[in-house]
Short mmCIF file of N, CA and C in Angstrom, two decimals:
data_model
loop_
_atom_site.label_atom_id
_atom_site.label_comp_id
_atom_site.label_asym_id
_atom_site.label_seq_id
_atom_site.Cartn_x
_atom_site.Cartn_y
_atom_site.Cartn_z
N UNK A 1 -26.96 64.48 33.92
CA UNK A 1 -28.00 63.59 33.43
C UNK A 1 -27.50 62.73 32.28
N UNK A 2 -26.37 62.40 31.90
CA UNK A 2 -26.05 62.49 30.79
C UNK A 2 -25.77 60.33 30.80
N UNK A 3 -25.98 60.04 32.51
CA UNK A 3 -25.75 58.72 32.58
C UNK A 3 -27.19 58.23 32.26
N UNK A 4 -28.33 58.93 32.45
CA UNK A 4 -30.09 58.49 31.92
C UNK A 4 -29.64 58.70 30.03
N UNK A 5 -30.74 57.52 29.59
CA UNK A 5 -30.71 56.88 28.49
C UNK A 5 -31.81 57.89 27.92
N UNK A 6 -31.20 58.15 26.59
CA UNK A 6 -32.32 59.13 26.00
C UNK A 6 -33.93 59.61 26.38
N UNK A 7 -34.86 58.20 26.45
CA UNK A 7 -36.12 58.16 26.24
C UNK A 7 -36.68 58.49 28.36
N UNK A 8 -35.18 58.16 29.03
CA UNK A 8 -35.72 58.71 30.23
C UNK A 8 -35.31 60.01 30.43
N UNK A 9 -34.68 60.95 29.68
CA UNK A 9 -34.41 62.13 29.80
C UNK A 9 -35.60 62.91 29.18
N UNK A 10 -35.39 62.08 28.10
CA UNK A 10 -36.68 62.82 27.69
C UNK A 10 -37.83 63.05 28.56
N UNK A 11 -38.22 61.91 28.88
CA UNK A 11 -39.54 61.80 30.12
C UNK A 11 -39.17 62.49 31.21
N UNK A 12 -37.99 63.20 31.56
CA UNK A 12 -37.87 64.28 32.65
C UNK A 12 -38.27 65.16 32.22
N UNK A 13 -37.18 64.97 31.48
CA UNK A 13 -37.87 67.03 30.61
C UNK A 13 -38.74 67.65 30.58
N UNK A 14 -39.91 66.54 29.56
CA UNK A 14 -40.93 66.71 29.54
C UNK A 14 -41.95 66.85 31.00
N UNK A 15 -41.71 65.91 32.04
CA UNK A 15 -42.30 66.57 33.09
C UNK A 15 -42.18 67.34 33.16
N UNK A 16 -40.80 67.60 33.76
CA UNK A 16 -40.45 69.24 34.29
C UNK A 16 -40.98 70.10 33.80
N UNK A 17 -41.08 70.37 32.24
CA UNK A 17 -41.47 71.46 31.27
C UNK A 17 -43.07 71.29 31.74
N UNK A 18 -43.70 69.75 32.06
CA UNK A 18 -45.23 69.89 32.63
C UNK A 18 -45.36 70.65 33.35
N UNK A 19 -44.43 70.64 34.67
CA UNK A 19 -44.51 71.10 35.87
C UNK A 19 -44.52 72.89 35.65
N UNK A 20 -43.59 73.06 35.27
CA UNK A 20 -43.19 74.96 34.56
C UNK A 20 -44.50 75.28 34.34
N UNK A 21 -44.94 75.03 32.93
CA UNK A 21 -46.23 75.03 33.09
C UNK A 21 -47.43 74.70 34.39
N UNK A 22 -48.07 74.14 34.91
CA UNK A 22 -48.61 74.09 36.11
C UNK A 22 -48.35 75.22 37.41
N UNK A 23 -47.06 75.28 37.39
CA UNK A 23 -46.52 76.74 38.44
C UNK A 23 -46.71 78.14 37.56
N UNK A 24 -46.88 78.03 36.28
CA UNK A 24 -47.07 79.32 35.71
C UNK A 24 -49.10 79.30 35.93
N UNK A 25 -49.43 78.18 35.42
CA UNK A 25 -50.89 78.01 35.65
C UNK A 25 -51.42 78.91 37.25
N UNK A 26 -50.58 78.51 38.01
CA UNK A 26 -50.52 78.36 39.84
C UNK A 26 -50.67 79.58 39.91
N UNK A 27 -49.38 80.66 39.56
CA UNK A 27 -49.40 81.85 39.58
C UNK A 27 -49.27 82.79 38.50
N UNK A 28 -50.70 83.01 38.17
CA UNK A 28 -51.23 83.95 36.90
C UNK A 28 -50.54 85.40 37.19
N UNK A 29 -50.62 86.00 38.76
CA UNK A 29 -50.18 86.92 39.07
C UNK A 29 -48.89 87.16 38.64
N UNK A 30 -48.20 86.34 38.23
CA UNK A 30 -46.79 86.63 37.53
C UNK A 30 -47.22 87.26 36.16
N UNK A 31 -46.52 88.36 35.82
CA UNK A 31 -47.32 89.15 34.20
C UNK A 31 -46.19 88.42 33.16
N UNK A 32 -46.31 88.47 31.71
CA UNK A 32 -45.52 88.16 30.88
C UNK A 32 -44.23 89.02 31.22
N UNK A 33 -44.41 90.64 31.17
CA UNK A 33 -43.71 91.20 30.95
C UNK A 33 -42.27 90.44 32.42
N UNK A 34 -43.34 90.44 33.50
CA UNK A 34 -42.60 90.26 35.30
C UNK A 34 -41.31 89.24 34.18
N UNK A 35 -41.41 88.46 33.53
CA UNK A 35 -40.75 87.06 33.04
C UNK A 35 -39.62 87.27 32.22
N UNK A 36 -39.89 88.35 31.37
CA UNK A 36 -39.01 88.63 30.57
C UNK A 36 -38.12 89.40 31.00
N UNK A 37 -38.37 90.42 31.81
CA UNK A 37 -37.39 91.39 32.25
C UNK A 37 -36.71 90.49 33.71
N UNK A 38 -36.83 89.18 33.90
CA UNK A 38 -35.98 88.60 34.88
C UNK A 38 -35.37 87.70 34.41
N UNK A 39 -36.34 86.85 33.04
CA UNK A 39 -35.71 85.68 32.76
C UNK A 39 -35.19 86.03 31.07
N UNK A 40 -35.96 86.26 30.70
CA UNK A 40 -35.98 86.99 29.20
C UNK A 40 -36.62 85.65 28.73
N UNK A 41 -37.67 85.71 28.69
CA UNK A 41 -38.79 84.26 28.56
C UNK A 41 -40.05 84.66 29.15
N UNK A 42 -41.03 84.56 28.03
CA UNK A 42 -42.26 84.50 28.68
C UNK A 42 -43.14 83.63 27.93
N UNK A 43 -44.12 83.27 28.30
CA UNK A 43 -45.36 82.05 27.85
C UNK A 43 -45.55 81.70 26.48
N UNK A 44 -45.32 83.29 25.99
CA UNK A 44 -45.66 82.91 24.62
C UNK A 44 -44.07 83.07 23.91
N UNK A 45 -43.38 83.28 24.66
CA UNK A 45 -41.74 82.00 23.77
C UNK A 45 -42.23 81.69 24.09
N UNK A 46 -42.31 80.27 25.22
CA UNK A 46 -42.58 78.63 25.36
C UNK A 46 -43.58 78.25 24.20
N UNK A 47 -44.31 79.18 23.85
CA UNK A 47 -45.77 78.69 22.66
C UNK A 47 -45.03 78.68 21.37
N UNK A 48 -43.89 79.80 21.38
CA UNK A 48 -42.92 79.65 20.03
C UNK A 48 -41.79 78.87 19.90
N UNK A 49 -41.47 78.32 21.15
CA UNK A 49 -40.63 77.41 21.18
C UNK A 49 -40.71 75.98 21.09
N UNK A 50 -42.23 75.34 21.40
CA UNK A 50 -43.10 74.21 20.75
C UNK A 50 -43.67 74.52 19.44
N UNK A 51 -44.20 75.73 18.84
CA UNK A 51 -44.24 75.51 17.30
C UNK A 51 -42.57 75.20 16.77
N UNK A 52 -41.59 75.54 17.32
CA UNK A 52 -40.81 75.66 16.66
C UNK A 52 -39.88 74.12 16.93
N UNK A 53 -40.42 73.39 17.91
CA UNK A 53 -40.11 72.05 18.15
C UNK A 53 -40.48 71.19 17.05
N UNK A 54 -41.73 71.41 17.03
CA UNK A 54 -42.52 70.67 15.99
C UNK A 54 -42.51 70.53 14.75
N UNK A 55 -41.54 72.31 14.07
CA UNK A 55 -41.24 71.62 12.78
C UNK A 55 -40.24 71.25 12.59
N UNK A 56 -39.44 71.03 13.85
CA UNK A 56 -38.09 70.15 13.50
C UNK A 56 -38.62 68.84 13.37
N UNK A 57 -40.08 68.69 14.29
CA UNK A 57 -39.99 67.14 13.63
C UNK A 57 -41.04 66.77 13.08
N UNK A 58 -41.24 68.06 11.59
CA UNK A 58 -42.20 67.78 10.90
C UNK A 58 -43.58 67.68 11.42
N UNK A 59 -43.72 68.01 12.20
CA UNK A 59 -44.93 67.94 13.16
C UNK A 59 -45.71 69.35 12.78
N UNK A 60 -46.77 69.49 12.61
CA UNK A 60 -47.77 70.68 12.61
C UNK A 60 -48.12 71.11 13.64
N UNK A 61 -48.22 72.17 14.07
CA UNK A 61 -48.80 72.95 15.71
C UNK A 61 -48.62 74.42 15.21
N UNK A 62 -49.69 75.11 15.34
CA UNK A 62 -49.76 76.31 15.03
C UNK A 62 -49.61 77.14 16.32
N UNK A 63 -49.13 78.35 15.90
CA UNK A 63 -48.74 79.36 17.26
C UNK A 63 -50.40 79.14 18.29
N UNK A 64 -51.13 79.36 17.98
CA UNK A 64 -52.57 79.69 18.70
C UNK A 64 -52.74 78.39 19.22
N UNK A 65 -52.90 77.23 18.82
CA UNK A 65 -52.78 75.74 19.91
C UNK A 65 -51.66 75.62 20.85
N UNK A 66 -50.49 75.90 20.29
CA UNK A 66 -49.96 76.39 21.56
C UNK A 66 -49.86 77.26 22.45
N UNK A 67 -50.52 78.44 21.89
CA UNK A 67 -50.50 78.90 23.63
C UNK A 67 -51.79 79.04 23.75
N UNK A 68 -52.40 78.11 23.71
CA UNK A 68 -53.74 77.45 24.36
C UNK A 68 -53.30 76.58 25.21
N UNK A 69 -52.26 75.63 24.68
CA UNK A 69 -51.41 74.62 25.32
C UNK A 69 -51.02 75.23 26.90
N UNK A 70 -50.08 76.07 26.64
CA UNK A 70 -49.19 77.03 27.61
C UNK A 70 -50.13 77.42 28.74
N UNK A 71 -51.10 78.33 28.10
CA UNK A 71 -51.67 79.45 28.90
C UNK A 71 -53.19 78.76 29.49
N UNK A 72 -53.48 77.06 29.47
CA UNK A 72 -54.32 76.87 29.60
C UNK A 72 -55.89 77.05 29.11
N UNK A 73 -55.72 78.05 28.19
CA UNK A 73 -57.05 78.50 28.11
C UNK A 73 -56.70 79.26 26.91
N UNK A 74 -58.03 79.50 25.70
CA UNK A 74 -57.18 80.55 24.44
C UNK A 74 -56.87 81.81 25.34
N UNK A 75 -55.69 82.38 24.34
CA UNK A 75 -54.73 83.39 24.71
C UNK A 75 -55.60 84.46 24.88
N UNK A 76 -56.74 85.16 24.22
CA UNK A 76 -57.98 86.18 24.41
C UNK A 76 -58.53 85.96 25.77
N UNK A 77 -58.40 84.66 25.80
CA UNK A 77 -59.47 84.58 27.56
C UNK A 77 -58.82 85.13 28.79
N UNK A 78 -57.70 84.21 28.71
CA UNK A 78 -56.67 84.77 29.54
C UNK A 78 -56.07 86.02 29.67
N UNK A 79 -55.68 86.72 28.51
CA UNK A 79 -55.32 88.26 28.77
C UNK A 79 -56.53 88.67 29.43
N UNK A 80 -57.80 88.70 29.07
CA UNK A 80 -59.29 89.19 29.29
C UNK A 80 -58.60 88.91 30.92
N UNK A 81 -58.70 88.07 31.59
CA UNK A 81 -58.84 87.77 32.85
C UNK A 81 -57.56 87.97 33.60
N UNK A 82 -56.79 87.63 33.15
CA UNK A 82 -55.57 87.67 34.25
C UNK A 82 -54.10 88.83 33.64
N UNK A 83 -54.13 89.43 32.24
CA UNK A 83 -52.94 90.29 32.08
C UNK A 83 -53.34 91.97 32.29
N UNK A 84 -52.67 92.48 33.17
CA UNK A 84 -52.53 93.91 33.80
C UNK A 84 -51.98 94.73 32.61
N UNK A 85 -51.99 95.89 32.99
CA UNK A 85 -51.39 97.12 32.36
C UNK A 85 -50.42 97.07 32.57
N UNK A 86 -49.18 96.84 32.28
CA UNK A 86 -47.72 97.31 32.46
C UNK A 86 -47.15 98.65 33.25
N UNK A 87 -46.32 98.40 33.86
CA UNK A 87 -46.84 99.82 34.98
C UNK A 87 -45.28 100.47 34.72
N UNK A 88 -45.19 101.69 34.17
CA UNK A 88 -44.13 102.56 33.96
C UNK A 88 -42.82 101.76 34.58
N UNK A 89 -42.96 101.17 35.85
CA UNK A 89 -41.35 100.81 35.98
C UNK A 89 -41.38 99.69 35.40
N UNK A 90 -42.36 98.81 35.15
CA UNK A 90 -42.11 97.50 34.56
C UNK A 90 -41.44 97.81 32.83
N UNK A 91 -42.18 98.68 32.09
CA UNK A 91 -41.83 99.20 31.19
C UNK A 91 -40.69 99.58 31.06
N UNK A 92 -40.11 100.37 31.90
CA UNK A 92 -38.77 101.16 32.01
C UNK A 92 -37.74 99.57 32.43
N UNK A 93 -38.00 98.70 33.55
CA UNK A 93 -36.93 97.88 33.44
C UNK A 93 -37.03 96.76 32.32
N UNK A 94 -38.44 96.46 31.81
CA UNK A 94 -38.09 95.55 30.32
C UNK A 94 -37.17 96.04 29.24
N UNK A 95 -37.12 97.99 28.83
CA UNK A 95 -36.38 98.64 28.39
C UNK A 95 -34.71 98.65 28.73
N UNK A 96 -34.79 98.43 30.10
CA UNK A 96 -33.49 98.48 30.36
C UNK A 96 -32.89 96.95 30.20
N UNK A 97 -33.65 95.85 30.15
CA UNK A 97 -33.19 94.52 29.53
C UNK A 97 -32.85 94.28 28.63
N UNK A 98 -33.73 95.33 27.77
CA UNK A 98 -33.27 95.36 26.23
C UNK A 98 -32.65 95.69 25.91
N UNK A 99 -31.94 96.71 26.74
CA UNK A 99 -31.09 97.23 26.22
C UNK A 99 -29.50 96.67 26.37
N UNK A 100 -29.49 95.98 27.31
CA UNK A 100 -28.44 95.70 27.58
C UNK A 100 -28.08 94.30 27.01
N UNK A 101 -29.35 93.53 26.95
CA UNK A 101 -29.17 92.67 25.57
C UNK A 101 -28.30 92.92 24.02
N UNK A 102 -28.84 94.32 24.40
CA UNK A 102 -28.07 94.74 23.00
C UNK A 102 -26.41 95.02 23.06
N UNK A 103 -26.19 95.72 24.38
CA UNK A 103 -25.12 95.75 24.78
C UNK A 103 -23.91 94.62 24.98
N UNK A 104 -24.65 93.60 25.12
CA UNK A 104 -24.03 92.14 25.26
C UNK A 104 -24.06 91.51 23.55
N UNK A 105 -24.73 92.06 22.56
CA UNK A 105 -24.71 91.32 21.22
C UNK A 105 -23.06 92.10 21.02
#
């Protein structure tokens, strides 16, 4: 991408990152935890990763507007409705992500 001129990369990105969002919207059935233990990323990084955009550019956004942003809806509603119990193996392989995270530091 590196032959697109800043302000149209940007405008990819930013779709794309629309789009991420919208397919996470799509399928709620994906849990935070499902995300992290595959990708090591879940919704609320992306919510800490736009507060944390923003004060690079001096910009204000508090954690809770963004993942209102993210999660479509405040973060209370949504757990209320769509986040499960974590189920022993999900637990056991987020554990084993972590761990090997650590293994790789």
């Amino acid at each position: 991408m590196e032959h697109l001129d800043d302000t149209t990369r940007t405008e990819l990105e930013a779709a794309a990152f629309r789009r991420l969002l919208r397919h996470l919207n799509e399928h709620k059935e994906v849990q935070n935890i499902d995300l992290m233990i595959l990708a090591d990323f879940c919704r609320n990084c992306l919510s800490k990763w736009l507060v944390t955009a923003a004060e690079e550019r001096g910009a204000e956004l508090d954690y809770e507007t963004a993942r209102e942003f993210v999660y479509g809806m405040p973060y209370g509603e949504w757990k209320e409705k769509y986040q499960q119990e974590a189920t022993p193996e999900q637990l056991a392989a987020f554990e084993a992500r972590q761990a090997q995270k650590q293994g790789d530091a």
